[in-house]
Short mmCIF file of C-alpha atoms and ligand atoms in Angstrom, two decimals:
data_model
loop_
_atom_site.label_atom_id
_atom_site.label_comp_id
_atom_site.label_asym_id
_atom_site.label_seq_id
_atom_site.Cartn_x
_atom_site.Cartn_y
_atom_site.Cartn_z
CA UNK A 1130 -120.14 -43.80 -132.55
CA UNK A 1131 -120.04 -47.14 -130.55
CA UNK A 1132 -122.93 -50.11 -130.72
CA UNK A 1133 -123.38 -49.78 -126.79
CA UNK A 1134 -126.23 -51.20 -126.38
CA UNK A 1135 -125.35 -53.66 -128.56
CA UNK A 1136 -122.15 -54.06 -125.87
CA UNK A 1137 -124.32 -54.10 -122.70
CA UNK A 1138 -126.80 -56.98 -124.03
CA UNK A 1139 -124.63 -59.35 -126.18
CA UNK A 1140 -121.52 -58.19 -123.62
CA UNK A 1141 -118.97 -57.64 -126.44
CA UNK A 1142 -118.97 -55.32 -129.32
CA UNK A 1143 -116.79 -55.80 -132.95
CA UNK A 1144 -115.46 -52.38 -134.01
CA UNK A 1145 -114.37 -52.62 -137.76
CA UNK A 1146 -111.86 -49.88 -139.17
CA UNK A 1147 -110.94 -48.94 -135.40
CA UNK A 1148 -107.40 -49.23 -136.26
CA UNK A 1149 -105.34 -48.07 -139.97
CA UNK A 1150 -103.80 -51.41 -141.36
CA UNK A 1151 -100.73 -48.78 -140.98
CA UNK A 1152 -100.84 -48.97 -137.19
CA UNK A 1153 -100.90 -52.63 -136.93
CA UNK A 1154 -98.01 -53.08 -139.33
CA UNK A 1155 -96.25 -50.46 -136.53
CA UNK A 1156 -97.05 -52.30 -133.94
CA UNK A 1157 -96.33 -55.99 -135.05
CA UNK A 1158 -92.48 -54.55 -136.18
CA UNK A 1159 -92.36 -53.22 -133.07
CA UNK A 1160 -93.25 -56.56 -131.05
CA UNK A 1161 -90.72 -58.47 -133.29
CA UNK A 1162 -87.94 -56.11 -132.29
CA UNK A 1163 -88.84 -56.85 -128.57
CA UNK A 1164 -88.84 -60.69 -129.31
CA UNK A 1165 -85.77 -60.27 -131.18
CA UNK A 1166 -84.35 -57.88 -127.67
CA UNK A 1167 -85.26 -60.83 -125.63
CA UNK A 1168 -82.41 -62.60 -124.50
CA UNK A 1169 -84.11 -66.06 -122.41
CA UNK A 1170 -81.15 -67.32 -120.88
CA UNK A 1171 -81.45 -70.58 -119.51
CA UNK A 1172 -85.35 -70.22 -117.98
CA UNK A 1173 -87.97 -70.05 -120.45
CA UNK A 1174 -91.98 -69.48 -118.69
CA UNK A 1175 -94.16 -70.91 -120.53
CA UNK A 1176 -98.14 -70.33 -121.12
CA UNK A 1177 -100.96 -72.55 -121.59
CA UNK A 1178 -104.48 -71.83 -120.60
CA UNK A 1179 -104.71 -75.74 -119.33
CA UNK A 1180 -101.84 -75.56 -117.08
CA UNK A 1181 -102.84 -71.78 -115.62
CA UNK A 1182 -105.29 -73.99 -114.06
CA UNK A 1183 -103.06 -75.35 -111.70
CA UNK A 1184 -100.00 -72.90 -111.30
CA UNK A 1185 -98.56 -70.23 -112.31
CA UNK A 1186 -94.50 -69.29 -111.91
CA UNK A 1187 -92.46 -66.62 -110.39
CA UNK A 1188 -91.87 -65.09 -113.71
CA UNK A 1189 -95.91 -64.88 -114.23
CA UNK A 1190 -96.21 -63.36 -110.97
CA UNK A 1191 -93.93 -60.17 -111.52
CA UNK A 1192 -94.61 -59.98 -115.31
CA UNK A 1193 -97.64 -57.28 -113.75
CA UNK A 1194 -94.73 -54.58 -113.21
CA UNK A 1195 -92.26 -56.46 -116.69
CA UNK A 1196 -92.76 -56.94 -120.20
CA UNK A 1197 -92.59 -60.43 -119.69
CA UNK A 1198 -92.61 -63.51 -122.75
CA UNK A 1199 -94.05 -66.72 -122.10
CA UNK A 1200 -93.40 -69.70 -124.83
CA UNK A 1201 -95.75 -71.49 -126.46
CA UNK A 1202 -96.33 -75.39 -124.74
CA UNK A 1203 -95.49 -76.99 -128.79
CA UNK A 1204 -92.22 -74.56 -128.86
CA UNK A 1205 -90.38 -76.65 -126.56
CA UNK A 1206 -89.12 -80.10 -126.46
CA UNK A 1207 -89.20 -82.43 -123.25
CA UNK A 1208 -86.52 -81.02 -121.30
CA UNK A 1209 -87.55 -77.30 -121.88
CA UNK A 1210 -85.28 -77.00 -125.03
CA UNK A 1211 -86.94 -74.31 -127.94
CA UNK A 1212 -87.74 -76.12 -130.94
CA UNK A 1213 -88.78 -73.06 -133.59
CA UNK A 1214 -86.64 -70.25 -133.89
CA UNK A 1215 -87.57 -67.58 -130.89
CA UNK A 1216 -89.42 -65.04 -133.29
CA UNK A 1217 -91.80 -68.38 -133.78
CA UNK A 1218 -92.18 -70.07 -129.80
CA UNK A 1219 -93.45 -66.52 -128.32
CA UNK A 1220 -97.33 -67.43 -126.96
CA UNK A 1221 -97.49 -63.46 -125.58
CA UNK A 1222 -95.67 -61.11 -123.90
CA UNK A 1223 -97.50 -58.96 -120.97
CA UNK A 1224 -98.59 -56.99 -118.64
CA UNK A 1225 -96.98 -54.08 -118.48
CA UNK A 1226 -96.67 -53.84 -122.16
CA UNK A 1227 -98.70 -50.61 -122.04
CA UNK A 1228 -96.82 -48.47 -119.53
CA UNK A 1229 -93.17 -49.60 -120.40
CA UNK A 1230 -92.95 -49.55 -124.24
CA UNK A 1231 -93.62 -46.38 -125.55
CA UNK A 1232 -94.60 -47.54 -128.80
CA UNK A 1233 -97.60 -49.50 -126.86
CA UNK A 1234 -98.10 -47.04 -124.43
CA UNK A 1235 -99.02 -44.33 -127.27
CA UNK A 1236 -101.25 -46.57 -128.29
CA UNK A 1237 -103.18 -47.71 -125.78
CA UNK A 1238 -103.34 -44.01 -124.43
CA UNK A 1239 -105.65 -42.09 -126.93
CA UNK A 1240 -108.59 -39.48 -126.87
CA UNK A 1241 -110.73 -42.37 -128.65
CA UNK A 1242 -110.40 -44.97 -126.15
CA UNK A 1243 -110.53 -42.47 -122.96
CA UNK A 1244 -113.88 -41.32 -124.59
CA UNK A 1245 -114.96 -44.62 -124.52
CA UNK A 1246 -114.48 -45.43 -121.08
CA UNK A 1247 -116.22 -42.24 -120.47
CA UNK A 1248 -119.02 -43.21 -122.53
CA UNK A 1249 -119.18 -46.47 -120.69
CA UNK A 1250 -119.65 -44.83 -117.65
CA UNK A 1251 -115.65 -44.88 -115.79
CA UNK A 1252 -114.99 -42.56 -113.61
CA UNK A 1253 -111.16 -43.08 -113.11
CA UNK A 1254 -110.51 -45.66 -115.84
CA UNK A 1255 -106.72 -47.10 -115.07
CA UNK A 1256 -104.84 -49.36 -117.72
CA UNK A 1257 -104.35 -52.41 -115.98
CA UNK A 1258 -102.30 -54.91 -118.05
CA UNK A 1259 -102.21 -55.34 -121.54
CA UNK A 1260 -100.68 -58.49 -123.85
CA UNK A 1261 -99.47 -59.10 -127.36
CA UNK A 1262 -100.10 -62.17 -128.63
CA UNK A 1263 -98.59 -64.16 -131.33
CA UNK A 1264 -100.70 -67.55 -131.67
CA UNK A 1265 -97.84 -68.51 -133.40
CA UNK A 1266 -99.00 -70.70 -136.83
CA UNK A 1267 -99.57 -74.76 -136.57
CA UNK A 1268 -98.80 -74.08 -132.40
CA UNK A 1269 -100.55 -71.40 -131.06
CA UNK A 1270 -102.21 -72.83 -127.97
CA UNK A 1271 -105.33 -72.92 -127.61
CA UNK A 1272 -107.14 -70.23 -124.69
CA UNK A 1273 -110.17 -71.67 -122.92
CA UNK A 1274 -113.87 -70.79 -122.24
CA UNK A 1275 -113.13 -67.89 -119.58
CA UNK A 1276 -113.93 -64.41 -117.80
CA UNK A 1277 -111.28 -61.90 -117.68
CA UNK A 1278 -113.18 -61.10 -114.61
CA UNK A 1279 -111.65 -64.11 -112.56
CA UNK A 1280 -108.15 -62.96 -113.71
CA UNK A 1281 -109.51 -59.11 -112.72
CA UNK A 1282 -111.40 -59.01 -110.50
CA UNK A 1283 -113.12 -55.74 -109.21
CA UNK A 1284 -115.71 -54.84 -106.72
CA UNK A 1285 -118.22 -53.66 -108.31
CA UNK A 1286 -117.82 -55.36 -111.53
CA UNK A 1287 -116.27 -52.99 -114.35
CA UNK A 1288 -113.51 -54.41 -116.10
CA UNK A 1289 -113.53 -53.49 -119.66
CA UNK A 1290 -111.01 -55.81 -121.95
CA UNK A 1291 -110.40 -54.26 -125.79
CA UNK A 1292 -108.92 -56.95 -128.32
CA UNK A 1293 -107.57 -55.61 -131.50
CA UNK A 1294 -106.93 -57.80 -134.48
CA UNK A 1295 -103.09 -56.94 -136.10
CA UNK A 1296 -103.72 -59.64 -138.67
CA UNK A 1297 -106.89 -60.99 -139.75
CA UNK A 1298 -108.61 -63.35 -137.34
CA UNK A 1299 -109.91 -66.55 -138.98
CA UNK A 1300 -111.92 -69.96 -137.59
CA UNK A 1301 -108.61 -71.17 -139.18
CA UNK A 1302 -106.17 -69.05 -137.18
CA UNK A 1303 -107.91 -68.84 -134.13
CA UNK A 1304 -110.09 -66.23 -133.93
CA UNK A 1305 -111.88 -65.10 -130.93
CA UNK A 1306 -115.11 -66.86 -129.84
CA UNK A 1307 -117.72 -65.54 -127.33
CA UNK A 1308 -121.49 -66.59 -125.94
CA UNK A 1309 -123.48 -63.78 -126.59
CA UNK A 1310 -125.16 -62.21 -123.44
CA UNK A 1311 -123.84 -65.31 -120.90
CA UNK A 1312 -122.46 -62.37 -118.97
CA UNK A 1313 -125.34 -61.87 -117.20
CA UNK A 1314 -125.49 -65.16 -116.11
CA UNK A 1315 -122.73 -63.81 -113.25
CA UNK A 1316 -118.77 -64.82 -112.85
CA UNK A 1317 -118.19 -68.70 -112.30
CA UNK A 1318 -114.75 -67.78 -110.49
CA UNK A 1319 -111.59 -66.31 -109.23
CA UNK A 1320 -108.08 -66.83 -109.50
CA UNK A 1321 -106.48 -65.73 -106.41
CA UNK A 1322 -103.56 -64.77 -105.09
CA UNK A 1323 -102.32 -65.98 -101.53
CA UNK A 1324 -99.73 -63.97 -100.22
CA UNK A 1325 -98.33 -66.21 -97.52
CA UNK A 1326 -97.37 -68.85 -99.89
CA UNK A 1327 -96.70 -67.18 -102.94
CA UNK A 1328 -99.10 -69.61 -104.77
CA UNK A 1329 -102.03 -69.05 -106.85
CA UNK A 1330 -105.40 -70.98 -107.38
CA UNK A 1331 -108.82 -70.90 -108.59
CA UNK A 1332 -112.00 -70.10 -106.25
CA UNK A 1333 -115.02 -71.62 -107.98
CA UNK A 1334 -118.31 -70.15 -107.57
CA UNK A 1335 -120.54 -71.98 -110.15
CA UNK A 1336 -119.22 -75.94 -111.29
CA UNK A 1337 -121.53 -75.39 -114.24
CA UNK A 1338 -121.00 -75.98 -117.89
CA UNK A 1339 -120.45 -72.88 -120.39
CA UNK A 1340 -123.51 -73.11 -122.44
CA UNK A 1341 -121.12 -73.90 -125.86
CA UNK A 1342 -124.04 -74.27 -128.08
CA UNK A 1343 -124.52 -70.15 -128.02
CA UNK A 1344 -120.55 -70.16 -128.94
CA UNK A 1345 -120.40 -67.30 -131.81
CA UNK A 1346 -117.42 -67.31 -133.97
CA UNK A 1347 -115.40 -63.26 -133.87
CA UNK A 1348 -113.75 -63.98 -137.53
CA UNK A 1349 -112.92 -60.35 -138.02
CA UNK A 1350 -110.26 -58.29 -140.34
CA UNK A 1351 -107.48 -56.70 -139.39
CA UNK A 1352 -107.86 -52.99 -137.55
CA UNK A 1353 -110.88 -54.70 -136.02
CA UNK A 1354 -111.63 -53.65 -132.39
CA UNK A 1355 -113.69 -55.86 -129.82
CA UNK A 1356 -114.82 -54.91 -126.85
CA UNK A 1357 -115.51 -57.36 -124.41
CA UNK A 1358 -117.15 -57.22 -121.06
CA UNK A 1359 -115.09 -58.32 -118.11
CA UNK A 1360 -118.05 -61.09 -117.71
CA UNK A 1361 -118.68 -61.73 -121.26
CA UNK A 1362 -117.00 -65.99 -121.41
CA UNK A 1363 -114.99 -66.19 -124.17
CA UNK A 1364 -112.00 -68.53 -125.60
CA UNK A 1365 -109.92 -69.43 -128.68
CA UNK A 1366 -109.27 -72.54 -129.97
CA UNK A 1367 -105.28 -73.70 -131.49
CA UNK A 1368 -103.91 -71.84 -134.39
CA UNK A 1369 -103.73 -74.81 -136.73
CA UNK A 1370 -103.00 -73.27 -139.66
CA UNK A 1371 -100.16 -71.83 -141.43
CA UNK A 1372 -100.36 -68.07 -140.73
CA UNK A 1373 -100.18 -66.47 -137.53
CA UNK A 1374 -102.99 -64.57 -135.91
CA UNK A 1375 -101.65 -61.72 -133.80
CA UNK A 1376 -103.49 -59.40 -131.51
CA UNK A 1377 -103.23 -56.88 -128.51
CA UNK A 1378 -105.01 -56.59 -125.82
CA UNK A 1379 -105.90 -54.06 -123.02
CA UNK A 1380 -108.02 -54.63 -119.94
CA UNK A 1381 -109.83 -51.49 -117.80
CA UNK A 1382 -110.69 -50.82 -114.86
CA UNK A 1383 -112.57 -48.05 -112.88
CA UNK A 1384 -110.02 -46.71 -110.17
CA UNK A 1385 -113.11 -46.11 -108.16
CA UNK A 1386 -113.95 -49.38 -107.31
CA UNK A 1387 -112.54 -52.14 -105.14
CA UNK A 1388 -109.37 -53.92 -105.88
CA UNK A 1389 -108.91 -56.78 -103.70
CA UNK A 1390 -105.40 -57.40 -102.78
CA UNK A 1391 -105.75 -61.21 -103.80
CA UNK A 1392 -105.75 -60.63 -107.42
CA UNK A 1393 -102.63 -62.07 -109.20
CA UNK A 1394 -102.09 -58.88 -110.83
CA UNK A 1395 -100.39 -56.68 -108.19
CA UNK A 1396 -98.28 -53.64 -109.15
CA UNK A 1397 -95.33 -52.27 -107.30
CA UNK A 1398 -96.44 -49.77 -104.54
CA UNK A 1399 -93.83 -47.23 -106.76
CA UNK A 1400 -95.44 -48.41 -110.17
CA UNK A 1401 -99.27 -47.97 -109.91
CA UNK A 1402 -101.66 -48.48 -112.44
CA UNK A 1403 -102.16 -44.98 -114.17
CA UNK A 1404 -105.21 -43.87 -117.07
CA UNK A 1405 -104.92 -42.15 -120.33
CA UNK A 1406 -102.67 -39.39 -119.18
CA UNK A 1407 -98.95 -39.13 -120.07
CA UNK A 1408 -96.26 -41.17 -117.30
CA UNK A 1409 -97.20 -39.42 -113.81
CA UNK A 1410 -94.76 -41.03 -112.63
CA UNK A 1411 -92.33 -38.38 -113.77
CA UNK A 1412 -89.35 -40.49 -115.22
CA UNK A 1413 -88.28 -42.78 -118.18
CA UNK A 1414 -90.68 -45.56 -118.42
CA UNK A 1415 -87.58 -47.43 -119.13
CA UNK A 1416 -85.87 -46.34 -115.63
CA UNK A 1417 -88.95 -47.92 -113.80
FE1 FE2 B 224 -109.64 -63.25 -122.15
#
């Protein structure tokens, strides 16, 4: 059913038809009613690739157990005030997403996407963190040449990220770009988590350049499924034109490797990463 050898050598895949125009329509109403729920008081987070570089907040930090919503850098004037309406300044919202709405958690948790973690080879595949996000129309930020590895970091390497397309994905709108089969070339670095003062930073491996020039363009229809290997470098440039490009995203791992305790993504010890099964945890998703 799935390309994977086309997967393991280019390190992502593009699924057409993975997912009924239907579905996305479901799932984009539901994201706007969870904008609309969002009340922002006073602090608004906000996210830009170029400033992850340096520091992330408090509100980043616990958004791994939250459905948290992080503003895009244009939505906000110079003392932090929301220029667009709300439904408009949303960059994403993540990273629990997948466990605490049910509307994303059916979603993400089907016999399709368990088989393909089977097919790929996991032997405890866990649903890490998932996003939504909006790349909002003449603002949506641009994402830079990355791994998700360095944000997810296993031991041995396994992380599996799957991008779906809600709306079509255009050079215009900001599609997805990648560099074909750079993911064997090994993960340039890490962004870690130090406990003792609550900070975060990046642990460089390899100072050199992406090699752009293999950059392919992922212009793909709605429904469309990529997969993309945990090592495959990939980025998106600014949403500069008028319609928005929204997608959701889901990232892997096998349970049976390492999980270092210095990744930024650390759930509560009472809200642990789970797989394709129904809530173990044995109460409303909303109570946790
Ligand atoms: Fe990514």
């Amino acid at each position: 059913m799935w390309d994977l050898q086309r997967y393991e050598s280019d390190g992502f895949l593009v699924v057409h038809d993975a997912v009924s125009a239907r579905t996305c329509d479901d799932l984009r109403a539901r994201a706007a009613e969870l904008v609309d729920g969002f009340d922002p008081g006073s602090q608004r987070s906000v996210f830009s690739s170029a400033a992850q570089r340096t520091s992330v907040d408090d509100y980043f930090l616990a958004s791994a157990n939250t459905i948290g919503f992080f503003y895009e850098p244009g939505a906000l004037g110079p003392h932090g005030e929301p220029c667009v309406p709300k439904a408009q300044a949303i960059n994403k919202m993540g990273h629990a997403l997948h466990d605490l709405d049910p509307v994303f958690d059916a979603f993400s948790r089907t016999d399709q996407l368990a088989n393909l973690c089977r097919q790929l080879g996991m032997v405890r595949p866990l649903l890490m963190q998932s996003m939504y996000i909006f790349k909002q129309p003449g603002i949506g930020g641009e994402v830079r040449c990355h791994q998700d590895a360095t944000f997810l970091y296993t031991q041995p390497q396994n992380m599996l990220g799957l991008w779906f397309a809600l709306e079509d994905a255009t050079v215009q709108n900001g599609c997805l770009w990648a560099i074909p089969g750079a993911h064997q070339e090994g993960l340039k670095s890490r962004f870690l988590y130090d406990a003792a003062t609550h900070t975060t930073r990046f642990s460089v491996a390899d100072e050199s350049p992406w090699p752009m020039d293999r950059l392919v363009a992922l212009e793909v229809p709605k429904g469309t499924m990529i997969l993309l290997h945990g090592l495959c470098p990939h980025l998106s440039y600014v949403n500069t034109s008028r319609r928005s490009r929204h997608a959701y995203t889901l990232h892997i791992t096998d349970g049976t490797s390492d999980y270092p305790q210095d990744n930024w993504l650390r759930r509560a010890p009472q809200f642990p990463p789970w797989g394709f099964v129904s809530n173990p945890h044995g109460r409303s998703l909303h109570a946790l």
